[in-house]
Short mmCIF file of C-alpha atoms in Angstrom, two decimals:
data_model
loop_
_atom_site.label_atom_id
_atom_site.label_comp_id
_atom_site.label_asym_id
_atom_site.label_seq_id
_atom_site.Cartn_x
_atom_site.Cartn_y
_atom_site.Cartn_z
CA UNK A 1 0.00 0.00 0.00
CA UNK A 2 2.99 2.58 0.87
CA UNK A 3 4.41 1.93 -2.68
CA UNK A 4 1.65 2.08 -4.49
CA UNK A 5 0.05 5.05 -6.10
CA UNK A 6 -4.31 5.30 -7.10
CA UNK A 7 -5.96 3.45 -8.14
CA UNK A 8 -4.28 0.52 -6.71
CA UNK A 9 -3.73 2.18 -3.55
CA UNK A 10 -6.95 3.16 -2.88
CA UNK A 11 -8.24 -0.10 -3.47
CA UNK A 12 -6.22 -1.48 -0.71
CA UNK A 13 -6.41 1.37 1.60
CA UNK A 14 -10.49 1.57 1.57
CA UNK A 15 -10.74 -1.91 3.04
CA UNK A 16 -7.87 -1.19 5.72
CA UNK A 17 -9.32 1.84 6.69
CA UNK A 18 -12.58 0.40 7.83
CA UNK A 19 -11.45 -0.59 11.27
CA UNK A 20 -9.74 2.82 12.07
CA UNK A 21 -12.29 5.77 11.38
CA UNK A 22 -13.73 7.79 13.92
CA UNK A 23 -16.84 5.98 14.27
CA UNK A 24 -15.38 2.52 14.30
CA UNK A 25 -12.73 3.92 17.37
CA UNK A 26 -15.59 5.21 19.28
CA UNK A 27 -17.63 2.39 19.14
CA UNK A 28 -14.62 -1.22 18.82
CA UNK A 29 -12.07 1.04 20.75
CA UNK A 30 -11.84 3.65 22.97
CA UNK A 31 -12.73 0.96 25.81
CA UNK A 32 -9.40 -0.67 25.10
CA UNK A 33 -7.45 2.37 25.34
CA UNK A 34 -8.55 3.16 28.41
CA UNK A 35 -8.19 -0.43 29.94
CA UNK A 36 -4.75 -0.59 28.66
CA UNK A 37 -3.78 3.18 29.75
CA UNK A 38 -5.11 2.16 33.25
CA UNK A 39 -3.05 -1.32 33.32
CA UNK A 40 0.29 0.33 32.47
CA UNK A 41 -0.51 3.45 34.98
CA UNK A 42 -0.95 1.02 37.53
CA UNK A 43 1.99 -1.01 36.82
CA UNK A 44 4.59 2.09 36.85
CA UNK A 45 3.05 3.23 40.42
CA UNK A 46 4.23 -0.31 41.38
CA UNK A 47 7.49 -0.06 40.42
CA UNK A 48 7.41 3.69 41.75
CA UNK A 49 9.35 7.31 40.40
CA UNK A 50 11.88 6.80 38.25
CA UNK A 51 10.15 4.86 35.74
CA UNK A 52 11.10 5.24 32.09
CA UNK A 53 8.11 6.04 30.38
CA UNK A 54 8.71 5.30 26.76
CA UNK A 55 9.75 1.65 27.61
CA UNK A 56 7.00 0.83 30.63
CA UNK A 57 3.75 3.05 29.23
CA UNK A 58 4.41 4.30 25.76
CA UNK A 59 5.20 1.52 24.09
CA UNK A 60 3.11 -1.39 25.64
CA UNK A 61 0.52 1.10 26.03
CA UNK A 62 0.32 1.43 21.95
CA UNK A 63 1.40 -2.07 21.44
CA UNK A 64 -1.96 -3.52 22.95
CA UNK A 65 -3.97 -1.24 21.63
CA UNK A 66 -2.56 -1.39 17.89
CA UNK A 67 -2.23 -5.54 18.52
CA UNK A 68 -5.96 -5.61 18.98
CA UNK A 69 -6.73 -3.09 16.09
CA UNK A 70 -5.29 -5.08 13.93
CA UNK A 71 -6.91 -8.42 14.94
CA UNK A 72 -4.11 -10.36 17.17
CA UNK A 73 -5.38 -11.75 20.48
CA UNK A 74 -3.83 -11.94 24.07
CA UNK A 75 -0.28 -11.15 21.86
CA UNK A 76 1.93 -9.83 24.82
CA UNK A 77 2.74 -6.94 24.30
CA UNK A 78 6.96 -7.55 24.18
CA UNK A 79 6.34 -9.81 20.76
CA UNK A 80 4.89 -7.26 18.99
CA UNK A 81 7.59 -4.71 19.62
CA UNK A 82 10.02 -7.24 19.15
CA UNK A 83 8.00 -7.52 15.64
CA UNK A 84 8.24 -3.56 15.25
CA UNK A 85 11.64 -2.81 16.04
CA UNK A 86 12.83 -5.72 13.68
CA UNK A 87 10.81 -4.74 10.69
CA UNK A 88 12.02 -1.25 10.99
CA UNK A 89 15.62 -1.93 11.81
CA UNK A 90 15.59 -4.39 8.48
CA UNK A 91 14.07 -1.74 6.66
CA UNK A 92 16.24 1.31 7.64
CA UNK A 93 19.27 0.12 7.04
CA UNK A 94 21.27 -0.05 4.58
CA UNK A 95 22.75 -3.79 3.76
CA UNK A 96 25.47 -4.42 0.95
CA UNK A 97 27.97 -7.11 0.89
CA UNK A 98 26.47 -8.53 3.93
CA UNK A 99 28.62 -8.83 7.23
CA UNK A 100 28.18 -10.71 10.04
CA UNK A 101 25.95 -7.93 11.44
CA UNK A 102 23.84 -7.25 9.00
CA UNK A 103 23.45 -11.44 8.17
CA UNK A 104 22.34 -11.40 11.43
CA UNK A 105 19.56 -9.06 11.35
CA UNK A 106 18.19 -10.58 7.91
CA UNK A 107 18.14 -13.91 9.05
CA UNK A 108 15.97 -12.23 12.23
CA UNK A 109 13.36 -10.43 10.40
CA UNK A 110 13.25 -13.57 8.19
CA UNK A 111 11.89 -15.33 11.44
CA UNK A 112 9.99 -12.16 12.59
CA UNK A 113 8.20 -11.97 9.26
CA UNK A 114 7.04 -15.77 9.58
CA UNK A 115 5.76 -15.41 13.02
CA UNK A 116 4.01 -12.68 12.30
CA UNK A 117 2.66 -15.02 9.60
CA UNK A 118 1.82 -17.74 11.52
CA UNK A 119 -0.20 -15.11 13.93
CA UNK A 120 -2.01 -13.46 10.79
CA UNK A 121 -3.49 -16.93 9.85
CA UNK A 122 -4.48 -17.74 13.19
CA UNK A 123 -6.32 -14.46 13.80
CA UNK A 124 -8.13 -15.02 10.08
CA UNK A 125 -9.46 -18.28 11.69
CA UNK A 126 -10.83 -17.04 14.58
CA UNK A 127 -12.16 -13.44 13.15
CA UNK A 128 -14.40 -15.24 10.74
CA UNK A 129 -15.33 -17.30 13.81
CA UNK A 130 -15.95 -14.26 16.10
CA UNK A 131 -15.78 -10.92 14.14
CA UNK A 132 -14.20 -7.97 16.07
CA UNK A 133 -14.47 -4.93 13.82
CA UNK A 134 -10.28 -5.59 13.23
CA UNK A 135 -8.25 -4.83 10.63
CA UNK A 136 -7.60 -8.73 9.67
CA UNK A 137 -11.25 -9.25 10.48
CA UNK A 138 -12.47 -6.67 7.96
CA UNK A 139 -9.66 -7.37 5.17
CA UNK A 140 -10.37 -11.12 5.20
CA UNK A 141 -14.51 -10.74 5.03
CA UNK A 142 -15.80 -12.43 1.77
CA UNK A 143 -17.12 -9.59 0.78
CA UNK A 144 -13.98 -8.04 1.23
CA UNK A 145 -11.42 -10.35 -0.26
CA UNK A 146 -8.63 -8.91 -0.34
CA UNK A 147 -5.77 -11.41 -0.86
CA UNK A 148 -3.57 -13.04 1.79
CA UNK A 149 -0.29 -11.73 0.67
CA UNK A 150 -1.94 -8.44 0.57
CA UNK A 151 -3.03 -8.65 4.11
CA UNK A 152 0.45 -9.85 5.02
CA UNK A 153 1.98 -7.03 3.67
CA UNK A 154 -0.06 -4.28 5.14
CA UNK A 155 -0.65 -5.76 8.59
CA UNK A 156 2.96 -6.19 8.73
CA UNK A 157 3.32 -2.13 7.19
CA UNK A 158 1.32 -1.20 10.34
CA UNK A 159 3.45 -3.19 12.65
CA UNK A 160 6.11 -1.29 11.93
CA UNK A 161 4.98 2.23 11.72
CA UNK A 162 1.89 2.43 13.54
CA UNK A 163 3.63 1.07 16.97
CA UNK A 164 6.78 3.19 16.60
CA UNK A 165 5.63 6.77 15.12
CA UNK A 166 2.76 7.14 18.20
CA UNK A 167 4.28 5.91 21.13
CA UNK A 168 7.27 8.27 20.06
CA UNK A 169 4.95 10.80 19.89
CA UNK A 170 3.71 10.23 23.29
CA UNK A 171 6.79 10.22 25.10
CA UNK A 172 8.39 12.97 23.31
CA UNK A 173 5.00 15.23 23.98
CA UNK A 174 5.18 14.21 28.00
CA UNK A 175 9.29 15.51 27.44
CA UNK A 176 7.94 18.54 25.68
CA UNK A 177 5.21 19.57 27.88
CA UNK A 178 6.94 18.95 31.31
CA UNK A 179 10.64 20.73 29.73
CA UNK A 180 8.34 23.97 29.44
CA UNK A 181 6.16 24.96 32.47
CA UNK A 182 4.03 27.70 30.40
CA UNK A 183 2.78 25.40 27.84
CA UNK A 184 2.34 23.21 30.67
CA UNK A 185 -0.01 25.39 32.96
CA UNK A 186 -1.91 26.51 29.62
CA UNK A 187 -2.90 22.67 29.28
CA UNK A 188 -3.81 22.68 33.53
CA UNK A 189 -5.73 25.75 33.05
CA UNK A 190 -7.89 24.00 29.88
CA UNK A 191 -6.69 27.03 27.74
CA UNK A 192 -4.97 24.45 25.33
CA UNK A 193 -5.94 20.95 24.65
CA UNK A 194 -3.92 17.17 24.73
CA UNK A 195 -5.14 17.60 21.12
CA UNK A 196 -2.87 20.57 20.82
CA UNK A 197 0.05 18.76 22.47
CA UNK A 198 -0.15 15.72 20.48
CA UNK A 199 0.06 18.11 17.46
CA UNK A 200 2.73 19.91 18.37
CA UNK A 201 4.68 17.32 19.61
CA UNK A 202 3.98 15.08 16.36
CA UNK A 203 5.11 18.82 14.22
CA UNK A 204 8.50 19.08 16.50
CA UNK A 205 9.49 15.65 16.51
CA UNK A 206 8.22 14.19 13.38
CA UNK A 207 8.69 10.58 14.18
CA UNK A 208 9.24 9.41 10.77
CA UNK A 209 11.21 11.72 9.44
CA UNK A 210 12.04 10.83 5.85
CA UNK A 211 9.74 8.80 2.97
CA UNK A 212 11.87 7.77 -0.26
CA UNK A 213 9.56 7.80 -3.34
CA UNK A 214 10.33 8.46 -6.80
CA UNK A 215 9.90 11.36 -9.66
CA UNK A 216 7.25 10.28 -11.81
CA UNK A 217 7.90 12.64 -13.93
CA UNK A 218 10.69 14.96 -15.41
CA UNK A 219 10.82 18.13 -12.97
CA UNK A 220 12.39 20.84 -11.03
CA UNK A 221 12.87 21.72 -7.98
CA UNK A 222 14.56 25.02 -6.05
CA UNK A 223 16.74 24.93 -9.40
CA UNK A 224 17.57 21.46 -9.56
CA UNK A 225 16.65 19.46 -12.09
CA UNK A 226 15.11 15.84 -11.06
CA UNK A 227 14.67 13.19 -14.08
CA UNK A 228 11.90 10.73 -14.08
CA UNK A 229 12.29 7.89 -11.98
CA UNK A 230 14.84 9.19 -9.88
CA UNK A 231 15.08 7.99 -6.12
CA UNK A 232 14.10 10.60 -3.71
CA UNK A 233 14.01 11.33 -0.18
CA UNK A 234 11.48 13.49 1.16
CA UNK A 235 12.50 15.15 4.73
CA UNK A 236 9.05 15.58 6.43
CA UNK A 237 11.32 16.78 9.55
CA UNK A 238 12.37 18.94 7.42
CA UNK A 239 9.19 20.30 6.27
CA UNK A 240 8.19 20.66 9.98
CA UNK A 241 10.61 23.05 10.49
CA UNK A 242 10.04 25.56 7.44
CA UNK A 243 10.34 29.08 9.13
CA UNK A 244 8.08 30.03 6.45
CA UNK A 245 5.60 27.95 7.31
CA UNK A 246 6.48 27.83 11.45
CA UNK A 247 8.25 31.18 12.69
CA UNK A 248 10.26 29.72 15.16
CA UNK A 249 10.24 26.42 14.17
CA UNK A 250 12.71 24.63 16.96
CA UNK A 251 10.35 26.34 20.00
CA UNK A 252 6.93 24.10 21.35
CA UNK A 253 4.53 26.17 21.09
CA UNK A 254 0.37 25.83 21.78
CA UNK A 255 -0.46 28.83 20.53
CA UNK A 256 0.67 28.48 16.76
CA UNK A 257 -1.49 29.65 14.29
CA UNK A 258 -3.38 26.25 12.98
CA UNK A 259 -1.17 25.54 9.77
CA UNK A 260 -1.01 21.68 8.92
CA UNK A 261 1.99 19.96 9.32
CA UNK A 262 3.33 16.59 7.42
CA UNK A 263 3.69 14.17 10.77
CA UNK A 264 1.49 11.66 9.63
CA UNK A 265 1.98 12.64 5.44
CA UNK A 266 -0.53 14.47 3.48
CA UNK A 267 -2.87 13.55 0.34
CA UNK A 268 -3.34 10.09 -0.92
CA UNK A 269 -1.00 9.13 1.42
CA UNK A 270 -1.87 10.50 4.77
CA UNK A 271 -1.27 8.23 7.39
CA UNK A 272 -4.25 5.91 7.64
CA UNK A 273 -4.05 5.41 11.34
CA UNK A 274 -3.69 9.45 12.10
CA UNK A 275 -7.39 9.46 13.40
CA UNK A 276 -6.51 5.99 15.98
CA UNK A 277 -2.99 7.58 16.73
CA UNK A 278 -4.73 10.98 17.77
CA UNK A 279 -7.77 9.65 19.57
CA UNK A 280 -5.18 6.92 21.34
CA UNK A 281 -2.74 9.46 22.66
CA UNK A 282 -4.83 13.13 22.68
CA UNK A 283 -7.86 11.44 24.52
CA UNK A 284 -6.32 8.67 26.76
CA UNK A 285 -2.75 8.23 26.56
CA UNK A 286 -1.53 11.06 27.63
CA UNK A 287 -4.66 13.08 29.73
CA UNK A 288 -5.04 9.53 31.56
CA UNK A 289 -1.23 9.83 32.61
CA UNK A 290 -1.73 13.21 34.13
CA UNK A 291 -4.79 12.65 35.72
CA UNK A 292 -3.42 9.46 37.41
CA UNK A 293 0.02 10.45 38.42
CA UNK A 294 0.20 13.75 40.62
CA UNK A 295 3.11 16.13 39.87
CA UNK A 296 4.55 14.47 36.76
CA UNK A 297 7.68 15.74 36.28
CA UNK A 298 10.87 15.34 34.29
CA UNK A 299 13.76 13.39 36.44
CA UNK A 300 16.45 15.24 34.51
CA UNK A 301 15.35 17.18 31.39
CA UNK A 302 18.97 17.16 29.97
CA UNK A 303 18.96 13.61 30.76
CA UNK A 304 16.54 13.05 27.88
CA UNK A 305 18.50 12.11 24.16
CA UNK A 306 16.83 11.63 20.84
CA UNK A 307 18.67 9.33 18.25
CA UNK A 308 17.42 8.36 14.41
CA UNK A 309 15.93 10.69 11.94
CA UNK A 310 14.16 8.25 9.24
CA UNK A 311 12.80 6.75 12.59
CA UNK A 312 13.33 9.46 15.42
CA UNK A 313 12.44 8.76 18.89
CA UNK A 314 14.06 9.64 22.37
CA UNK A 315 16.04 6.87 23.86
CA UNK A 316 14.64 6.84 27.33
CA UNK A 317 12.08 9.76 29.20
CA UNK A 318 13.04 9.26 32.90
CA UNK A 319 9.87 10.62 35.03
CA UNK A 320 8.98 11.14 38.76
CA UNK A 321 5.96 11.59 40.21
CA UNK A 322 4.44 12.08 43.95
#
C-alpha cells in the first residue's frame, strides 16, 4: 500500500481503513485504550518514580492497543515490539555485501516476518469465527477479499509504523510539555488541549522523518533538475521546520497559528491510522497519565537524548511523580 500510487492504492487502503475511522474507534475502541492506559498506569506506580516512560507506558501502552486493532489476540505486548523494532531496523538500514551484522539481522526479520505469519493466519481463523471490527477481520470478510499476501503485507506495514511513530509521539509530547512549564499550565488551566500537544509534539518531533519515493515525472525543484524515476528522499522533519511555514520552528509552542503539518503525510498518502494515533494518545494516553500520576515531572530534562531521523524517537524519558 505505501508503494503504491491510485488506483491501486486506494483499493487497498479503503478496506484497511474500515477498522480505524472515527466511528469505528468510538464504538470497537476507545474501551481498550482506556483499559490498557489504566493497566500500564498502575503497573509504573508499582514499580514507583523513576520509571522510564517510553519503555514501561508508551510503548506497551500502543502495542496492545494497535495488537488488537489489527486483529491479534492476548499477543503480549513484548512480541509485537520485538516484531516492530525488527521490521524497521531491516528496513532502515542499509545492507550491501552482507557482514556478520547485517546477516544477522536478515536472518531475524526472516523469522519475525514468519511469526508474524503464523499469527495473521491464526487471527483469520478465529475473526471469521468471532468478528471484532479488526483490521484482519475486515480485510479477510468475503465480501472483502482482499488477498492473503496483501493482508500480510499491510498488517505487517502497520506493525512497523503504527507502533513506533505514536508511542514516540507520546513520550516525546510528555518531554515537551513537562521541559516547558508555560505550555504546561496553559494545558492545567484547559486554555490548550492534549489535542494541541499531540500536534505539536507530532510537528516538532516528526517521528518518521524521511519517505523515499520516486519522480514520476521529469521536474524541477529550487533549481535542480530531477529526471523521471529518480530515487528521492522526502524530509518531512524537514518540512516541519520551514520558518516560512512555522516562525520559530525549533520552540513548542500551543499557541501556533493552525497551519497543517506533514507528521502523519498528506494527500493520498496520509497516514491511515492518524485518526486511531490521535484519539489513542490526545484522549487517553496522555490526559489519563496526568490525571493518574500527581506532579509528573521530568527526572532530569537534559537527561533526555533523541537518536534516528528516518525513525526518530528519544532513547529513554526518565519521570517522577508524587
Amino acid at each position: 500500500m505505501h508503494g503504491k500510487d491510485d488506483p491501486q492504492h486506494k483499493a487497498e487502503r479503503d478496506p484497511f481503513s474500515l477498522a480505524l475511522r472515527p466511528a469505528a474507534l468510538r464504538r470497537n475502541w476507545m474501551h481498550l485504550f482506556e483499559e490498557t492506559s489504566a493497566r500500564y498506569i498502575d503497573r509504573m506506580r508499582q514499580l514507583g518514580p523513576g520509571a522510564d516512560l517510553l519503555s514501561q507506558y508508551a510503548e506497551p501502552f500502543v502495542a496492545d492497543n494497535l495488537s488488537a486493532m489489527l486483529g491479534f489476540a492476548d499477543l503480549p505486548h513484548e512480541d509485537f515490539v520485538k516484531w516492530s523494532h525488527t521490521l524497521v531496523e531491516a528496513a532502515t538500514t542499509d545492507v550491501g555485501p552482507s557482514p556478520e551484522g547485517e546477516a544477522e539481522l536478515w536472518d531475524r526479520s526472516i523469522r519475525v516476518s514468519a511469526e508474524i505469519d503464523l499469527a495473521i493466519d491464526e487471527a483469520i481463523e478465529r475473526t471469521r469465527r468471532e468478528p471484532d471490527g479488526s483490521v484482519i477481520a475486515t480485510l479477510s470478510d468475503p465480501q472483502v477479499g482482499a488477498p492473503l499476501d496483501t493482508i500480510r503485507a499491510n498488517v505487517k506495514l502497520a506493525i512497523s509504523g503504527g507502533m513506533n511513530e505514536p508511542s514516540h509521539v507520546l513520550a516525546g509530547a510528555v518531554w515537551a510539555l513537562l521541559s516547558a512549564p508555560e505550555q504546561y499550565r496553559a494545558v492545567e488551566s484547559g486554555e490548550r488541549s492534549h489535542v494541541d500537544v499531540f500536534d505539536e509534539a507530532a510537528r516538532l518531533l516528526t517521528p518518521l522523518g524521511m519517505v523515499g519515493r520516486f519522480a514520476r515525472r521529469d521536474t524541477e525543484l529550487a533549481g535542480v533538475p530531477i529526471p523521471a524515476g529518480a530515487p528521492m528522499g522526502l524530509v518531512l522533519a524537514a518540512a516541519n521546520h520551514d520558518e516560512l511555514r512555522f516562525p520559530d520552528p525549533e520552540r513548542f509552542d500551543l499557541y501556533r497559528d493552525r497551519v497543517s503539518h506533514l507528521a502523519f503525510g498528506n494527500g493520498t498518502h496520509l497516514c491511515v491510522g492518524s485518526h486511531a494515533a490521535r484519539t489513542m494518545i490526545a484522549k487517553v494516553g496522555l490526559p489519563r497519565l496526568f490525571e493518574q500520576l500527581p506532579n509528573l515531572r521530568l527526572t532530569d530534562a537534559d537527561a533526555v537524548s533523541y537518536s534516528g531521523w528516518v525513525f526518530r524517537s528519544p532513547n529513554a524519558v526518565q519521570v517522577d511523580w508524587d
